[in-house]
């Protein structure tokens, strides 16, 4: 087993400058871990970002192939951590070895997928409009545009994905792929897991001959580390996954800087599912089973957890609700990640119950015992109450869902029109309900980043076409995604070159297309060389 030091890692070097420490806690037993982790000091934060800025002076010139080699090496080093990584993360999160094994594959897979994206090359979005010297009344200059790396990026690990949205998760992978050094604020829920990742990434950084400031890891179990980090003048962008409160606070801090920077925060989402009467009538059992599986997956601690079910009050509705309630009550609740999540869930469910319009069908309480645990919970309210009270859209981060029963199609449409932004929106319907579904999807499209037909939102594929984002409060940047290959765009900045000498152009924009990438030349997608209009 690796002897963990509890250190921060600043540009490859272990660092313990502060005196304040914390330990991990096993969510199954509440036992404290044996390693003390050092909260990063203001000086360590400054060192990390300063080294990242120095590294960027070098890595901003790296070829796509060189960056791809690092990503492949990082994936190999993570796999090289072996079972120790899985066992450490299981001890710190209670997520279980099978789930963590899958998440490790997803994490290394996304690093490798970004490497393939870089080698294919068109992610730089090269666009060339050649000059029109004879245009009247004035000639048009030659304009060539491409995406270039933005600079040092701060990444905030999420608690609920200790691999895939953490030290070397999607935010870091996409920033590195863009050519940007990364300073990670580790999540205090899994610091030992974070240190193992840091050791692997340090080996990859050194092995590929990258400057040491390419990666740093900072620990912190309070808001100070993150707040100080985001204010650092040499930082250029932030990637965050977590609570609405945390994401919004960091977004506001970044906006108050003398030189504001973008914060790509993925935050609260309740992922509405509309179930039309035909689907509830004809597939009641299977639909209830699928829904309960999705709500309780990972103890409900997914950003895509279906926390809101919208239905019409028809003959099939009550039996379906009874089926959902029975299955939720009959299933043993899982372990929650940490005490803060148990506390937060208790408070948010109590807040919803306290609004006076909500009935608790099952659950609604903490499950007493050694582990952090909350009962599988089904809440119900009316369409009218939901429309009148935006507070009923609060995220309950855990195995909880709120059923909203509407009295008419008009009421259902009004409920959808009043929805806040979400990551996903789903409709379950039968083929003879397609006209209604089409009209409702048209409304839902304004509310979510991913629309799902007869499926469930949990389970987010890492593919080119994935969109994992949505209007506020799902994210602070609805034009972007934090999963899938286009996540790289968050850490790239467009630059146009006007009438530039061929010798001064980047390879991606040169006449002969030496990289052999797809480009849009005078409005046509081509891999060919530039010919004038
Ligand atoms: P969190 O509380 O938002 O924390 C995420 C990270 O941000 C941590 O490193 C945290 O640092 C930092 N942070 C939080 N507030 C901050 C602030 N005001 N200023 C600077 N840094 C700040 O999220 P979490 O611990 O992962 O989970 C807590 C809640 O977040 C859950 O109960 C759930 O509601 C929500 N959540 C949502 C998603 C999603 O994808 N929608 C995912 C995970 C969690 P410290 O912990 O050191 O303070």
Short mmCIF file of N, CA, C and O and ligand atoms in Angstrom, two decimals, residues 22 39 155-161 165 185-190 218-230 240-251 253 266-271 301-305 337-338 340-345 348 395-398 423 468 473-474 482, ligand 1:
data_model
loop_
_atom_site.label_atom_id
_atom_site.label_comp_id
_atom_site.label_asym_id
_atom_site.label_seq_id
_atom_site.Cartn_x
_atom_site.Cartn_y
_atom_site.Cartn_z
N UNK A 22 -7.27 17.87 8.34
CA UNK A 22 -8.54 17.13 8.48
C UNK A 22 -8.30 15.69 8.04
O UNK A 22 -7.25 15.38 7.45
N UNK A 39 -4.71 21.43 4.98
CA UNK A 39 -5.39 22.49 4.22
C UNK A 39 -4.33 23.39 3.59
O UNK A 39 -3.37 23.79 4.25
N UNK A 155 -9.87 23.53 -11.13
CA UNK A 155 -10.92 22.50 -11.21
C UNK A 155 -11.33 22.12 -9.80
O UNK A 155 -10.47 21.79 -8.96
N UNK A 156 -12.63 22.15 -9.54
CA UNK A 156 -13.18 21.73 -8.24
C UNK A 156 -13.74 20.33 -8.36
O UNK A 156 -14.69 20.10 -9.12
N UNK A 157 -13.18 19.39 -7.60
CA UNK A 157 -13.68 18.01 -7.62
C UNK A 157 -15.07 17.95 -7.02
O UNK A 157 -15.38 18.67 -6.08
N UNK A 158 -15.89 17.03 -7.54
CA UNK A 158 -17.22 16.77 -6.97
C UNK A 158 -17.12 15.63 -5.96
O UNK A 158 -16.24 14.78 -6.05
N UNK A 159 -18.04 15.63 -5.00
CA UNK A 159 -18.03 14.55 -4.00
C UNK A 159 -18.58 13.25 -4.56
O UNK A 159 -18.15 12.16 -4.18
N UNK A 160 -19.54 13.35 -5.50
CA UNK A 160 -20.30 12.16 -5.89
C UNK A 160 -19.66 11.35 -7.01
O UNK A 160 -20.12 10.26 -7.32
N UNK A 161 -18.64 11.89 -7.66
CA UNK A 161 -17.88 11.14 -8.66
C UNK A 161 -16.40 11.28 -8.31
O UNK A 161 -15.71 12.15 -8.85
N UNK A 165 -15.45 13.02 -12.00
CA UNK A 165 -15.57 14.49 -11.90
C UNK A 165 -14.64 14.94 -10.79
O UNK A 165 -15.03 15.68 -9.89
N UNK A 185 -8.70 21.75 -6.83
CA UNK A 185 -9.13 21.83 -5.41
C UNK A 185 -9.79 20.48 -5.14
O UNK A 185 -10.89 20.19 -5.64
N UNK A 186 -9.11 19.63 -4.36
CA UNK A 186 -9.63 18.29 -4.07
C UNK A 186 -10.89 18.39 -3.22
O UNK A 186 -11.06 19.35 -2.45
N UNK A 187 -11.80 17.42 -3.35
CA UNK A 187 -12.97 17.42 -2.47
C UNK A 187 -12.58 16.81 -1.13
O UNK A 187 -11.96 15.74 -1.10
N UNK A 188 -12.96 17.48 -0.01
CA UNK A 188 -12.55 16.95 1.30
C UNK A 188 -13.21 15.62 1.65
O UNK A 188 -12.81 14.97 2.62
N UNK A 189 -14.18 15.19 0.86
CA UNK A 189 -14.80 13.89 1.13
C UNK A 189 -13.93 12.71 0.73
O UNK A 189 -14.14 11.60 1.23
N UNK A 190 -12.97 12.92 -0.16
CA UNK A 190 -12.13 11.78 -0.58
C UNK A 190 -10.68 12.23 -0.82
O UNK A 190 -10.15 12.07 -1.92
N UNK A 218 -4.57 20.85 -4.41
CA UNK A 218 -4.73 21.57 -3.15
C UNK A 218 -5.84 20.93 -2.34
O UNK A 218 -6.93 20.67 -2.87
N UNK A 219 -5.57 20.69 -1.05
CA UNK A 219 -6.62 20.21 -0.16
C UNK A 219 -7.27 21.39 0.54
O UNK A 219 -6.64 22.44 0.75
N UNK A 220 -8.53 21.19 0.96
CA UNK A 220 -9.21 22.22 1.75
C UNK A 220 -10.54 21.69 2.22
O UNK A 220 -11.28 21.11 1.43
N UNK A 221 -10.83 21.82 3.50
CA UNK A 221 -12.15 21.41 3.99
C UNK A 221 -12.94 22.60 4.51
O UNK A 221 -13.61 22.54 5.52
N UNK A 222 -12.87 23.66 3.75
CA UNK A 222 -13.65 24.86 4.04
C UNK A 222 -13.61 25.70 2.78
O UNK A 222 -12.86 25.39 1.86
N UNK A 223 -14.41 26.77 2.76
CA UNK A 223 -14.52 27.50 1.50
C UNK A 223 -13.31 28.38 1.20
O UNK A 223 -13.14 28.84 0.07
N UNK A 224 -12.41 28.58 2.19
CA UNK A 224 -11.32 29.56 2.00
C UNK A 224 -10.41 29.20 0.83
O UNK A 224 -10.02 30.06 0.04
N UNK A 225 -10.04 27.91 0.75
CA UNK A 225 -9.08 27.52 -0.29
C UNK A 225 -9.66 27.83 -1.67
O UNK A 225 -9.00 28.45 -2.52
N UNK A 226 -10.91 27.42 -1.90
CA UNK A 226 -11.53 27.65 -3.20
C UNK A 226 -11.71 29.13 -3.49
O UNK A 226 -11.46 29.60 -4.61
N UNK A 227 -12.12 29.89 -2.48
CA UNK A 227 -12.32 31.33 -2.68
C UNK A 227 -11.01 32.03 -3.03
O UNK A 227 -10.97 32.87 -3.93
N UNK A 228 -9.94 31.66 -2.33
CA UNK A 228 -8.64 32.29 -2.60
C UNK A 228 -8.15 31.90 -3.99
O UNK A 228 -7.64 32.72 -4.76
N UNK A 229 -8.33 30.63 -4.32
CA UNK A 229 -7.87 30.12 -5.62
C UNK A 229 -8.52 30.90 -6.77
O UNK A 229 -7.86 31.35 -7.71
N UNK A 230 -9.83 31.06 -6.69
CA UNK A 230 -10.57 31.68 -7.81
C UNK A 230 -10.21 33.16 -7.96
O UNK A 230 -10.35 33.73 -9.04
N UNK A 240 -16.27 23.51 -12.31
CA UNK A 240 -16.83 23.16 -10.99
C UNK A 240 -18.00 22.20 -11.18
O UNK A 240 -18.81 22.36 -12.09
N UNK A 241 -18.11 21.21 -10.29
CA UNK A 241 -19.32 20.38 -10.20
C UNK A 241 -19.66 20.27 -8.72
O UNK A 241 -18.81 19.90 -7.91
N UNK A 242 -20.89 20.58 -8.37
CA UNK A 242 -21.28 20.50 -6.96
C UNK A 242 -22.60 21.20 -6.74
O UNK A 242 -23.49 21.20 -7.61
N UNK A 243 -22.71 21.85 -5.60
CA UNK A 243 -24.00 22.43 -5.20
C UNK A 243 -24.24 23.77 -5.89
O UNK A 243 -23.30 24.47 -6.30
N UNK A 244 -25.50 24.14 -5.95
CA UNK A 244 -25.86 25.46 -6.47
C UNK A 244 -25.23 26.56 -5.61
O UNK A 244 -24.70 27.54 -6.12
N UNK A 245 -25.26 26.34 -4.29
CA UNK A 245 -24.71 27.35 -3.39
C UNK A 245 -23.22 27.56 -3.64
O UNK A 245 -22.74 28.68 -3.77
N UNK A 246 -22.46 26.44 -3.74
CA UNK A 246 -21.02 26.53 -3.96
C UNK A 246 -20.69 27.11 -5.33
O UNK A 246 -19.85 28.01 -5.46
N UNK A 247 -21.34 26.59 -6.36
CA UNK A 247 -21.07 27.05 -7.72
C UNK A 247 -21.39 28.52 -7.87
O UNK A 247 -20.64 29.29 -8.48
N UNK A 248 -22.52 28.93 -7.30
CA UNK A 248 -22.94 30.32 -7.43
C UNK A 248 -21.97 31.25 -6.68
O UNK A 248 -21.61 32.33 -7.16
N UNK A 249 -21.51 30.79 -5.50
CA UNK A 249 -20.57 31.60 -4.73
C UNK A 249 -19.27 31.81 -5.51
O UNK A 249 -18.73 32.93 -5.56
N UNK A 250 -18.78 30.76 -6.14
CA UNK A 250 -17.53 30.88 -6.90
C UNK A 250 -17.73 31.74 -8.15
O UNK A 250 -16.86 32.53 -8.53
N UNK A 251 -18.89 31.58 -8.78
CA UNK A 251 -19.21 32.39 -9.96
C UNK A 251 -19.23 33.88 -9.58
O UNK A 251 -18.65 34.72 -10.28
N UNK A 253 -17.74 35.27 -7.01
CA UNK A 253 -16.36 35.70 -6.67
C UNK A 253 -15.57 36.01 -7.94
O UNK A 253 -14.87 37.02 -8.02
N UNK A 266 -21.36 23.29 -12.97
CA UNK A 266 -22.50 22.40 -13.17
C UNK A 266 -23.08 22.16 -11.79
O UNK A 266 -22.39 21.67 -10.90
N UNK A 267 -24.36 22.52 -11.59
CA UNK A 267 -24.88 22.59 -10.21
C UNK A 267 -26.18 21.81 -10.07
O UNK A 267 -26.22 20.63 -10.37
N UNK A 268 -27.23 22.51 -9.61
CA UNK A 268 -28.45 21.78 -9.26
C UNK A 268 -29.32 21.42 -10.45
O UNK A 268 -29.47 22.19 -11.38
N UNK A 269 -29.91 20.22 -10.40
CA UNK A 269 -30.82 19.80 -11.46
C UNK A 269 -31.80 18.78 -10.89
O UNK A 269 -31.40 17.90 -10.13
N UNK A 270 -33.08 18.89 -11.25
CA UNK A 270 -34.06 17.92 -10.73
C UNK A 270 -34.59 17.02 -11.85
O UNK A 270 -35.40 16.13 -11.60
N UNK A 271 -34.16 17.24 -13.08
CA UNK A 271 -34.36 16.30 -14.18
C UNK A 271 -35.79 15.79 -14.31
O UNK A 271 -36.08 14.61 -14.07
N UNK A 301 -27.48 9.98 -5.53
CA UNK A 301 -26.49 11.07 -5.53
C UNK A 301 -25.91 11.29 -6.93
O UNK A 301 -24.70 11.23 -7.14
N UNK A 302 -26.79 11.49 -7.86
CA UNK A 302 -26.38 11.80 -9.23
C UNK A 302 -26.96 13.15 -9.62
O UNK A 302 -28.11 13.45 -9.29
N UNK A 303 -26.18 13.91 -10.39
CA UNK A 303 -26.73 15.19 -10.87
C UNK A 303 -27.88 14.95 -11.83
O UNK A 303 -28.69 15.84 -12.05
N UNK A 304 -27.99 13.75 -12.40
CA UNK A 304 -29.08 13.43 -13.33
C UNK A 304 -30.20 12.64 -12.66
O UNK A 304 -31.05 12.06 -13.35
N UNK A 305 -30.20 12.60 -11.34
CA UNK A 305 -31.24 11.88 -10.62
C UNK A 305 -32.63 12.46 -10.94
O UNK A 305 -32.81 13.68 -10.88
N UNK A 337 -22.83 9.74 0.86
CA UNK A 337 -21.39 9.99 0.77
C UNK A 337 -20.77 10.55 2.04
O UNK A 337 -19.65 10.20 2.40
N UNK A 338 -21.49 11.44 2.69
CA UNK A 338 -20.89 12.07 3.87
C UNK A 338 -21.97 12.73 4.72
O UNK A 338 -23.13 12.82 4.33
N UNK A 340 -22.34 15.85 5.48
CA UNK A 340 -22.89 17.10 4.94
C UNK A 340 -24.04 16.80 3.99
O UNK A 340 -25.04 17.52 3.95
N UNK A 341 -23.91 15.74 3.22
CA UNK A 341 -24.98 15.39 2.28
C UNK A 341 -26.20 14.89 3.04
O UNK A 341 -27.34 15.25 2.72
N UNK A 342 -26.00 14.09 4.09
CA UNK A 342 -27.13 13.64 4.91
C UNK A 342 -27.84 14.85 5.54
O UNK A 342 -29.07 14.95 5.52
N UNK A 343 -27.03 15.76 6.06
CA UNK A 343 -27.60 16.95 6.69
C UNK A 343 -28.35 17.80 5.67
O UNK A 343 -29.47 18.25 5.90
N UNK A 344 -27.73 17.98 4.50
CA UNK A 344 -28.34 18.80 3.45
C UNK A 344 -29.64 18.19 2.97
O UNK A 344 -30.64 18.89 2.77
N UNK A 345 -29.65 16.87 2.81
CA UNK A 345 -30.86 16.19 2.34
C UNK A 345 -31.97 16.30 3.37
O UNK A 345 -33.13 16.59 3.03
N UNK A 348 -33.31 19.87 3.12
CA UNK A 348 -34.09 20.23 1.92
C UNK A 348 -35.42 19.49 1.89
O UNK A 348 -36.44 20.07 1.51
N UNK A 395 -33.54 21.08 -5.23
CA UNK A 395 -32.93 19.77 -5.45
C UNK A 395 -32.83 19.03 -4.12
O UNK A 395 -32.32 19.57 -3.14
N UNK A 396 -33.33 17.77 -4.08
CA UNK A 396 -33.13 16.89 -2.92
C UNK A 396 -32.04 15.90 -3.33
O UNK A 396 -32.34 14.95 -4.05
N UNK A 397 -30.80 16.15 -2.90
CA UNK A 397 -29.68 15.34 -3.40
C UNK A 397 -29.60 14.02 -2.65
O UNK A 397 -28.95 13.91 -1.61
N UNK A 398 -30.31 13.00 -3.19
CA UNK A 398 -30.39 11.70 -2.53
C UNK A 398 -31.55 10.93 -3.14
O UNK A 398 -32.10 11.33 -4.17
N UNK A 423 -30.49 19.75 -16.36
CA UNK A 423 -29.57 19.03 -17.24
C UNK A 423 -30.35 18.20 -18.25
O UNK A 423 -29.94 18.07 -19.41
N UNK A 468 -24.10 17.74 -21.53
CA UNK A 468 -24.34 17.66 -20.09
C UNK A 468 -24.21 19.09 -19.57
O UNK A 468 -23.14 19.54 -19.15
N UNK A 473 -30.54 27.06 -13.09
CA UNK A 473 -29.37 26.81 -12.25
C UNK A 473 -28.64 25.49 -12.53
O UNK A 473 -27.79 25.10 -11.74
N UNK A 474 -28.99 24.81 -13.64
CA UNK A 474 -28.23 23.58 -13.93
C UNK A 474 -26.75 23.93 -14.15
O UNK A 474 -25.87 23.17 -13.73
N UNK A 482 -20.17 19.76 -19.73
CA UNK A 482 -19.04 19.29 -18.93
C UNK A 482 -18.77 17.81 -19.17
O UNK A 482 -17.86 17.25 -18.56
P1 LIG B 1 -20.29 21.54 -2.69
O1 LIG B 1 -20.70 21.77 -1.30
O2 LIG B 1 -20.78 22.52 -3.68
O3 LIG B 1 -18.71 21.48 -2.72
C1 LIG B 1 -17.99 21.29 -3.94
C2 LIG B 1 -16.63 21.94 -3.81
O4 LIG B 1 -16.79 23.36 -3.83
C3 LIG B 1 -15.90 21.60 -2.53
O5 LIG B 1 -14.53 21.52 -2.82
C4 LIG B 1 -16.19 22.79 -1.65
O6 LIG B 1 -15.17 23.02 -0.73
C5 LIG B 1 -16.23 23.92 -2.64
N1 LIG B 1 -17.09 24.99 -2.20
C6 LIG B 1 -18.38 24.88 -1.80
N2 LIG B 1 -18.89 26.08 -1.49
C7 LIG B 1 -17.91 26.97 -1.71
C8 LIG B 1 -17.81 28.39 -1.58
N3 LIG B 1 -18.83 29.11 -1.13
N4 LIG B 1 -16.65 28.97 -1.90
C9 LIG B 1 -15.59 28.23 -2.32
N5 LIG B 1 -15.61 26.91 -2.45
C10 LIG B 1 -16.75 26.28 -2.17
O7 LIG B 1 -20.74 20.13 -3.22
P2 LIG B 1 -20.60 18.68 -2.59
O8 LIG B 1 -19.83 18.72 -1.32
O9 LIG B 1 -20.11 17.82 -3.66
O10 LIG B 1 -22.08 18.26 -2.29
C11 LIG B 1 -22.92 19.05 -1.51
C12 LIG B 1 -24.22 19.27 -2.24
O11 LIG B 1 -23.96 19.63 -3.61
C13 LIG B 1 -25.07 18.07 -2.36
O12 LIG B 1 -25.84 17.87 -1.23
C14 LIG B 1 -25.87 18.38 -3.60
O13 LIG B 1 -26.98 19.17 -3.28
C15 LIG B 1 -24.96 19.14 -4.45
N6 LIG B 1 -24.32 18.40 -5.56
C16 LIG B 1 -24.81 18.53 -6.80
C17 LIG B 1 -24.20 17.88 -7.85
C18 LIG B 1 -24.71 18.05 -9.23
O14 LIG B 1 -24.05 17.60 -10.14
N7 LIG B 1 -25.83 18.70 -9.43
C19 LIG B 1 -23.08 17.09 -7.65
C20 LIG B 1 -22.58 16.97 -6.36
C21 LIG B 1 -23.21 17.65 -5.34
P3 LIG B 1 -15.31 22.59 0.80
O15 LIG B 1 -16.08 21.32 0.83
O16 LIG B 1 -13.92 22.45 1.25
O17 LIG B 1 -16.04 23.69 1.46
#
